[in-house]
mmCIF file of C-alpha atoms in Angstrom:
data_model
loop_
_atom_site.group_PDB
_atom_site.id
_atom_site.type_symbol
_atom_site.label_atom_id
_atom_site.label_comp_id
_atom_site.label_asym_id
_atom_site.label_seq_id
_atom_site.Cartn_x
_atom_site.Cartn_y
_atom_site.Cartn_z
ATOM 1 C CA MET A 391 15.490 -12.634 -12.804
ATOM 2 C CA ASN A 392 12.017 -12.326 -11.510
ATOM 3 C CA ASN A 393 13.848 -12.005 -8.165
ATOM 4 C CA ILE A 394 15.362 -9.086 -10.347
ATOM 5 C CA LEU A 395 11.910 -7.481 -11.839
ATOM 6 C CA ALA A 396 10.696 -7.604 -8.983
ATOM 7 C CA TYR A 397 13.234 -5.136 -6.659
ATOM 8 C CA PHE A 398 12.508 -2.932 -10.155
ATOM 9 C CA ASN A 399 8.621 -2.944 -9.887
ATOM 10 C CA ILE A 400 8.465 -2.188 -5.790
ATOM 11 C CA ILE A 401 10.795 1.108 -6.548
ATOM 12 C CA ARG A 402 7.752 2.291 -9.268
ATOM 13 C CA PRO A 403 10.704 2.959 -11.138
ATOM 14 C CA LEU A 404 8.227 5.258 -13.709
ATOM 15 C CA ASN A 405 8.027 8.072 -10.275
ATOM 16 C CA VAL A 406 11.867 7.880 -9.536
ATOM 17 C CA VAL A 407 12.665 8.388 -13.352
ATOM 18 C CA ALA A 408 9.658 11.631 -13.654
ATOM 19 C CA GLY A 409 10.968 12.539 -9.929
ATOM 20 C CA SER A 410 14.910 12.731 -11.748
ATOM 21 C CA LEU A 411 13.337 14.645 -15.122
ATOM 22 C CA THR A 412 11.866 16.927 -12.323
ATOM 23 C CA ILE A 413 14.775 18.235 -10.924
ATOM 24 C CA LEU A 414 16.555 17.491 -14.384
ATOM 25 C CA VAL A 415 14.620 20.296 -15.914
ATOM 26 C CA SER A 416 14.997 23.000 -13.442
ATOM 27 C CA SER A 417 18.553 23.250 -13.734
ATOM 28 C CA LEU A 418 17.427 24.776 -17.100
ATOM 29 C CA ILE A 419 14.115 26.409 -16.152
ATOM 30 C CA THR A 420 16.594 28.367 -13.209
ATOM 31 C CA LYS A 421 19.486 28.388 -15.799
ATOM 32 C CA TYR A 422 22.131 27.018 -13.177
ATOM 33 C CA ASN A 423 25.557 28.094 -15.693
ATOM 34 C CA GLY A 424 27.825 25.691 -11.949
ATOM 35 C CA PRO A 425 29.281 22.678 -11.250
ATOM 36 C CA MET A 426 27.300 19.643 -12.541
ATOM 37 C CA ASN A 427 28.615 18.298 -10.142
ATOM 38 C CA ILE A 428 25.286 19.599 -8.123
ATOM 39 C CA VAL A 429 22.579 18.310 -10.688
ATOM 40 C CA ILE A 430 23.317 14.913 -10.002
ATOM 41 C CA PHE A 431 24.496 15.098 -6.586
ATOM 42 C CA ALA A 432 20.318 17.258 -6.459
ATOM 43 C CA THR A 433 18.900 14.776 -8.436
ATOM 44 C CA LEU A 434 20.234 11.458 -6.990
ATOM 45 C CA VAL A 435 19.053 12.853 -4.202
ATOM 46 C CA VAL A 436 15.629 12.567 -5.659
ATOM 47 C CA ALA A 437 16.111 9.774 -7.182
ATOM 48 C CA PHE A 438 17.194 7.807 -4.049
ATOM 49 C CA TYR A 439 14.269 9.683 -1.492
ATOM 50 C CA THR A 440 11.653 8.465 -4.009
ATOM 51 C CA VAL A 441 12.947 4.614 -3.751
ATOM 52 C CA GLY A 442 12.406 4.660 0.225
ATOM 53 C CA ALA A 443 9.075 6.447 0.142
ATOM 54 C CA ASN A 444 8.404 3.812 -3.069
ATOM 55 C CA THR A 445 9.216 0.514 -0.780
ATOM 56 C CA LEU A 446 7.905 1.949 2.897
ATOM 57 C CA ASN A 447 5.240 2.689 1.142
ATOM 58 C CA ASP A 448 4.137 -0.806 -0.179
ATOM 59 C CA TYR A 449 5.425 -2.058 3.345
ATOM 60 C CA LEU A 450 2.865 0.018 5.208
ATOM 61 C CA ASP A 451 0.165 -1.049 2.540
ATOM 62 C CA TYR A 452 0.572 -5.386 2.284
ATOM 63 C CA LYS A 453 -2.558 -5.329 4.042
ATOM 64 C CA ILE A 454 -4.414 -2.619 1.641
ATOM 65 C CA ASP A 455 -2.625 -4.409 -1.477
ATOM 66 C CA LYS A 456 -4.089 -7.025 -1.419
ATOM 67 C CA ILE A 457 -7.325 -5.569 -2.076
ATOM 68 C CA ASN A 458 -6.858 -3.419 -4.208
ATOM 69 C CA ARG A 459 -2.653 -4.086 -5.526
ATOM 70 C CA PRO A 460 -3.252 -7.684 -5.264
ATOM 71 C CA ASP A 461 0.210 -8.097 -7.830
ATOM 72 C CA ARG A 462 1.990 -5.624 -6.023
ATOM 73 C CA PRO A 463 5.399 -7.246 -4.975
ATOM 74 C CA ILE A 464 4.709 -7.771 -1.501
ATOM 75 C CA THR A 465 1.026 -9.311 -1.813
ATOM 76 C CA SER A 466 2.085 -11.564 -4.862
ATOM 77 C CA GLY A 467 4.278 -13.226 -2.311
ATOM 78 C CA ARG A 468 7.355 -12.358 -4.259
ATOM 79 C CA ILE A 469 9.599 -10.285 -2.384
ATOM 80 C CA LEU A 470 9.360 -10.154 1.311
ATOM 81 C CA ARG A 471 8.211 -7.813 3.989
ATOM 82 C CA LYS A 472 10.720 -6.919 5.045
ATOM 83 C CA HIS A 473 13.823 -7.250 2.369
ATOM 84 C CA ALA A 474 11.009 -3.813 1.597
ATOM 85 C CA LEU A 475 12.030 -2.070 4.484
ATOM 86 C CA ILE A 476 16.020 -2.181 4.186
ATOM 87 C CA VAL A 477 16.168 -0.549 0.924
ATOM 88 C CA SER A 478 13.357 1.523 1.233
ATOM 89 C CA ILE A 479 15.659 2.700 5.437
ATOM 90 C CA LEU A 480 18.882 2.147 3.103
ATOM 91 C CA ALA A 481 17.901 4.108 -0.003
ATOM 92 C CA PHE A 482 16.737 7.133 2.113
ATOM 93 C CA ILE A 483 19.971 6.526 4.287
ATOM 94 C CA ILE A 484 21.979 6.838 0.974
ATOM 95 C CA GLY A 485 19.745 9.631 0.072
ATOM 96 C CA THR A 486 20.563 12.508 3.513
ATOM 97 C CA ILE A 487 24.097 11.778 2.777
ATOM 98 C CA ILE A 488 24.210 12.893 -0.838
ATOM 99 C CA ALA A 489 21.738 15.721 0.564
ATOM 100 C CA LEU A 490 23.943 16.852 3.049
ATOM 101 C CA GLN A 491 27.121 17.610 -0.179
ATOM 102 C CA LEU A 492 24.344 20.338 -0.884
ATOM 103 C CA ASN A 493 23.813 23.805 0.466
ATOM 104 C CA THR A 494 22.573 24.018 3.722
ATOM 105 C CA ASN A 495 19.336 26.459 2.520
ATOM 106 C CA SER A 496 18.443 22.360 0.625
ATOM 107 C CA GLN A 497 19.592 20.183 3.115
ATOM 108 C CA LEU A 498 16.461 22.156 5.673
ATOM 109 C CA VAL A 499 13.539 21.543 2.768
ATOM 110 C CA SER A 500 14.941 18.305 1.978
ATOM 111 C CA ILE A 501 16.343 16.760 5.041
ATOM 112 C CA GLY A 502 14.415 18.763 7.484
ATOM 113 C CA ILE A 503 10.896 19.033 6.058
ATOM 114 C CA SER A 504 10.430 16.169 3.570
ATOM 115 C CA LEU A 505 11.836 13.466 5.063
ATOM 116 C CA PRO A 506 9.962 13.506 8.137
ATOM 117 C CA LEU A 507 7.017 13.878 5.954
ATOM 118 C CA ILE A 508 7.095 11.196 3.464
ATOM 119 C CA ILE A 509 7.554 8.920 6.995
ATOM 120 C CA ALA A 510 5.067 11.247 8.463
ATOM 121 C CA TYR A 511 2.738 10.255 5.671
ATOM 122 C CA ASN A 512 3.026 7.545 5.327
ATOM 123 C CA MET A 513 3.178 5.808 9.197
ATOM 124 C CA LYS A 514 0.180 8.414 10.221
ATOM 125 C CA LEU A 515 -0.528 11.396 8.214
ATOM 126 C CA LYS A 516 -1.796 9.135 5.061
ATOM 127 C CA LYS A 517 -5.015 7.896 7.570
ATOM 128 C CA LEU A 518 -6.429 12.234 8.104
ATOM 129 C CA PRO A 519 -8.384 12.727 5.350
ATOM 130 C CA LEU A 520 -8.065 15.180 3.268
ATOM 131 C CA ILE A 521 -5.127 16.155 5.116
ATOM 132 C CA GLY A 522 -3.195 13.452 3.669
ATOM 133 C CA ASN A 523 -4.014 14.348 0.482
ATOM 134 C CA ILE A 524 -2.059 17.947 0.774
ATOM 135 C CA VAL A 525 1.413 16.385 2.504
ATOM 136 C CA VAL A 526 1.581 14.225 -0.674
ATOM 137 C CA ALA A 527 1.245 17.600 -2.854
ATOM 138 C CA ILE A 528 3.397 19.030 -0.137
ATOM 139 C CA VAL A 529 5.736 17.194 -0.795
ATOM 140 C CA LEU A 530 6.189 17.115 -3.997
ATOM 141 C CA ALA A 531 5.433 20.675 -4.401
ATOM 142 C CA LEU A 532 8.589 20.705 -2.353
ATOM 143 C CA SER A 533 11.292 19.907 -4.774
ATOM 144 C CA PHE A 534 10.599 21.705 -7.328
ATOM 145 C CA ILE A 535 12.030 24.674 -3.830
ATOM 146 C CA TYR A 536 14.147 22.463 -2.394
ATOM 147 C CA ALA A 537 15.576 21.985 -6.168
ATOM 148 C CA GLY A 538 15.296 25.786 -6.973
ATOM 149 C CA LEU A 539 17.453 26.335 -3.730
ATOM 150 C CA ALA A 540 19.511 24.227 -4.585
ATOM 151 C CA PHE A 541 21.250 26.122 -7.602
ATOM 152 C CA SER A 542 20.443 28.804 -5.683
ATOM 153 C CA ASN A 543 17.618 30.354 -7.587
ATOM 154 C CA PRO A 544 14.460 28.946 -6.848
ATOM 155 C CA SER A 545 12.207 32.195 -7.914
ATOM 156 C CA PRO A 546 11.097 30.516 -10.786
ATOM 157 C CA LEU A 547 10.367 27.853 -9.420
ATOM 158 C CA ILE A 548 7.527 28.963 -7.890
ATOM 159 C CA LEU A 549 4.593 28.703 -10.313
ATOM 160 C CA PRO A 550 5.552 24.798 -11.068
ATOM 161 C CA ALA A 551 5.748 24.168 -7.197
ATOM 162 C CA VAL A 552 1.455 25.536 -7.059
ATOM 163 C CA LEU A 553 1.146 23.599 -10.469
ATOM 164 C CA ALA A 554 2.738 20.149 -8.879
ATOM 165 C CA PHE A 555 0.799 21.374 -5.911
ATOM 166 C CA GLY A 556 -3.221 21.426 -7.282
ATOM 167 C CA LEU A 557 -2.085 18.670 -9.961
ATOM 168 C CA THR A 558 -0.850 16.153 -6.774
ATOM 169 C CA LEU A 559 -3.844 17.414 -4.499
ATOM 170 C CA ILE A 560 -6.403 16.192 -7.016
ATOM 171 C CA ARG A 561 -4.382 13.297 -8.065
ATOM 172 C CA GLU A 562 -4.519 11.761 -4.450
ATOM 173 C CA LEU A 563 -8.283 12.117 -4.392
ATOM 174 C CA VAL A 564 -9.051 10.729 -7.740
ATOM 175 C CA LYS A 565 -7.029 7.422 -5.950
ATOM 176 C CA ASP A 566 -8.297 7.803 -2.785
ATOM 177 C CA MET A 567 -11.475 6.786 -5.307
ATOM 178 C CA ALA A 568 -10.255 4.072 -6.962
ATOM 179 C CA ASP A 569 -8.971 2.359 -3.994
ATOM 180 C CA ILE A 570 -12.166 3.131 -1.850
ATOM 181 C CA ILE A 571 -12.374 -0.695 -1.042
ATOM 182 C CA GLY A 572 -9.002 -1.980 -0.028
ATOM 183 C CA ASP A 573 -9.216 1.011 1.971
ATOM 184 C CA LYS A 574 -12.404 0.715 3.729
ATOM 185 C CA SER A 575 -11.234 -3.284 5.038
ATOM 186 C CA VAL A 576 -7.919 -2.236 6.799
ATOM 187 C CA GLY A 577 -10.245 0.664 8.368
ATOM 188 C CA LEU A 578 -8.422 4.476 6.879
ATOM 189 C CA LYS A 579 -10.415 7.732 6.923
ATOM 190 C CA THR A 580 -9.952 8.630 3.852
ATOM 191 C CA PHE A 581 -11.689 11.804 2.249
ATOM 192 C CA PRO A 582 -14.261 9.303 -0.143
ATOM 193 C CA ILE A 583 -15.155 6.963 2.671
ATOM 194 C CA ILE A 584 -15.976 9.780 4.875
ATOM 195 C CA PHE A 585 -17.278 13.021 2.801
ATOM 196 C CA GLY A 586 -18.715 10.523 -0.327
ATOM 197 C CA GLU A 587 -17.489 10.876 -3.363
ATOM 198 C CA ASN A 588 -20.182 13.133 -4.333
ATOM 199 C CA LYS A 589 -18.451 15.630 -2.066
ATOM 200 C CA THR A 590 -15.102 14.567 -3.510
ATOM 201 C CA ILE A 591 -16.369 14.613 -6.981
ATOM 202 C CA ASN A 592 -17.129 18.363 -6.673
ATOM 203 C CA LEU A 593 -13.508 18.697 -4.996
ATOM 204 C CA CYS A 594 -11.768 17.578 -7.367
ATOM 205 C CA VAL A 595 -13.905 19.297 -9.618
ATOM 206 C CA GLY A 596 -13.820 22.205 -8.111
ATOM 207 C CA LEU A 597 -10.091 22.349 -7.946
ATOM 208 C CA SER A 598 -9.062 21.390 -11.437
ATOM 209 C CA VAL A 599 -10.879 23.915 -13.132
ATOM 210 C CA LEU A 600 -9.086 26.376 -10.387
ATOM 211 C CA LEU A 601 -5.861 24.482 -11.813
ATOM 212 C CA GLY A 602 -7.221 24.686 -15.101
ATOM 213 C CA VAL A 603 -7.919 28.430 -14.867
ATOM 214 C CA GLY A 604 -4.880 29.720 -12.578
ATOM 215 C CA ALA A 605 -1.995 27.563 -14.831
ATOM 216 C CA PHE A 606 -3.128 30.049 -17.958
ATOM 217 C CA ILE A 607 -3.228 33.261 -15.701
ATOM 218 C CA PRO A 608 0.625 33.882 -16.548
ATOM 219 C CA PHE A 609 0.716 33.232 -20.789
ATOM 220 C CA ILE A 610 -2.493 35.747 -20.888
ATOM 221 C CA THR A 611 -0.005 38.069 -18.754
ATOM 222 C CA GLY A 612 1.967 37.589 -20.656
ATOM 223 C CA HIS A 613 4.892 36.040 -18.560
ATOM 224 C CA TYR A 614 5.289 33.419 -20.649
ATOM 225 C CA ASN A 615 5.163 33.143 -24.349
ATOM 226 C CA ILE A 616 2.923 31.315 -27.010
ATOM 227 C CA PHE A 617 4.835 28.224 -26.578
ATOM 228 C CA TYR A 618 3.796 27.962 -23.178
ATOM 229 C CA GLY A 619 -0.302 28.482 -23.925
ATOM 230 C CA ILE A 620 0.396 25.711 -26.731
ATOM 231 C CA SER A 621 1.946 23.433 -24.542
ATOM 232 C CA LEU A 622 0.111 24.218 -21.573
ATOM 233 C CA ILE A 623 -3.408 22.832 -23.370
ATOM 234 C CA LEU A 624 -1.391 19.760 -24.929
ATOM 235 C CA THR A 625 0.610 18.581 -21.758
ATOM 236 C CA VAL A 626 -2.030 19.924 -18.586
ATOM 237 C CA GLU A 627 -5.733 21.443 -19.780
ATOM 238 C CA ILE A 628 -6.672 18.637 -21.638
ATOM 239 C CA PRO A 629 -5.402 15.797 -20.141
ATOM 240 C CA LEU A 630 -7.494 17.807 -16.924
ATOM 241 C CA GLY A 631 -10.221 17.723 -19.493
ATOM 242 C CA VAL A 632 -10.374 14.179 -19.776
ATOM 243 C CA VAL A 633 -10.306 13.495 -15.876
ATOM 244 C CA VAL A 634 -12.827 16.193 -14.747
ATOM 245 C CA ILE A 635 -14.610 14.450 -17.950
ATOM 246 C CA SER A 636 -14.157 11.230 -15.960
ATOM 247 C CA VAL A 637 -15.272 12.147 -12.545
ATOM 248 C CA LEU A 638 -17.827 13.362 -13.810
ATOM 249 C CA ASN A 639 -19.008 10.452 -15.232
ATOM 250 C CA LYS A 640 -18.314 8.125 -11.201
ATOM 251 C CA PRO A 641 -15.631 6.827 -12.994
ATOM 252 C CA SER A 642 -15.391 2.504 -12.256
ATOM 253 C CA ILE A 643 -11.912 1.602 -9.970
ATOM 254 C CA GLU A 644 -10.005 1.073 -14.211
ATOM 255 C CA ILE A 645 -11.040 4.437 -14.987
ATOM 256 C CA ALA A 646 -10.224 6.320 -11.572
ATOM 257 C CA LYS A 647 -6.592 4.694 -11.442
ATOM 258 C CA ARG A 648 -5.942 5.235 -15.525
ATOM 259 C CA SER A 649 -7.468 9.105 -14.181
ATOM 260 C CA ALA A 650 -4.650 9.552 -11.420
ATOM 261 C CA ASN A 651 -1.746 8.004 -13.855
ATOM 262 C CA LEU A 652 -2.435 10.492 -16.129
ATOM 263 C CA LEU A 653 -2.259 13.846 -13.753
ATOM 264 C CA LYS A 654 0.840 12.084 -12.480
ATOM 265 C CA PHE A 655 2.720 12.879 -15.233
ATOM 266 C CA CYS A 656 1.266 15.983 -15.797
ATOM 267 C CA THR A 657 3.267 17.888 -13.722
ATOM 268 C CA ILE A 658 5.591 16.770 -16.532
ATOM 269 C CA GLY A 659 3.728 18.395 -19.453
ATOM 270 C CA GLY A 660 3.802 21.265 -16.875
ATOM 271 C CA LEU A 661 7.178 21.248 -16.127
ATOM 272 C CA PHE A 662 8.311 21.214 -19.989
ATOM 273 C CA SER A 663 5.978 23.924 -20.090
ATOM 274 C CA ILE A 664 7.884 26.091 -18.826
ATOM 275 C CA TYR A 665 10.703 25.399 -20.115
ATOM 276 C CA ILE A 666 10.237 26.745 -23.839
ATOM 277 C CA GLY A 667 8.198 29.307 -22.293
ATOM 278 C CA THR A 668 11.230 30.601 -20.574
ATOM 279 C CA ILE A 669 13.043 30.402 -24.088
#
């Protein structure tokens, strides 16, 4: 039972569920009314790619996790590294096979862009200050573009993609602050390590203000209804404000981790806001 739980833990099920919800809600935003198997296939691609990315991350980051996250399945000895790699490769293969059942444009984004970026990030780009953060944000944003293409209507998902990019970029920078001790120990060159905590805080605050104001513009201009505005305040603006306050107070590692987790679910909140804003 412990072994099964360890494999369940390494795939980070909350991330998988969040990614799957992104595609499901995207189908509603685009008002897709085609065959249901397309929605299922599009969702499964994101789910399996997320599993592959998470397990590959644990496989490659085991030295860092010994310091930052000693309770992770590999560092705690519950899963062998080579087994995690096998799970990752199988997940990517299955996701790619399913992606081939979708239209050419969505294949181009998922197989041709997102998958190479996921692998490149984990193997090389995460070591580069800010570039690695931007790549992760791009991959998350591309999931919306991919969904829009799969459902043959990408236009309504441009704003969710921009929102996901901004929230993810902020979250990645906050995570880097939380992981600074372990990252330093293996020689990573993250933004907080190279430029310092104060500049990282200033960047996070600046991006948060820009995102908070920008996300509200579609409501002010009447592009989305009152329900969008109310939901956005509750699920994005207030949590973003909490993160800004936490960051300005130079958070402990534990607080930084909580802030990063809060930002993860802001993306789903923003997506829900856009959906009810179009009803």
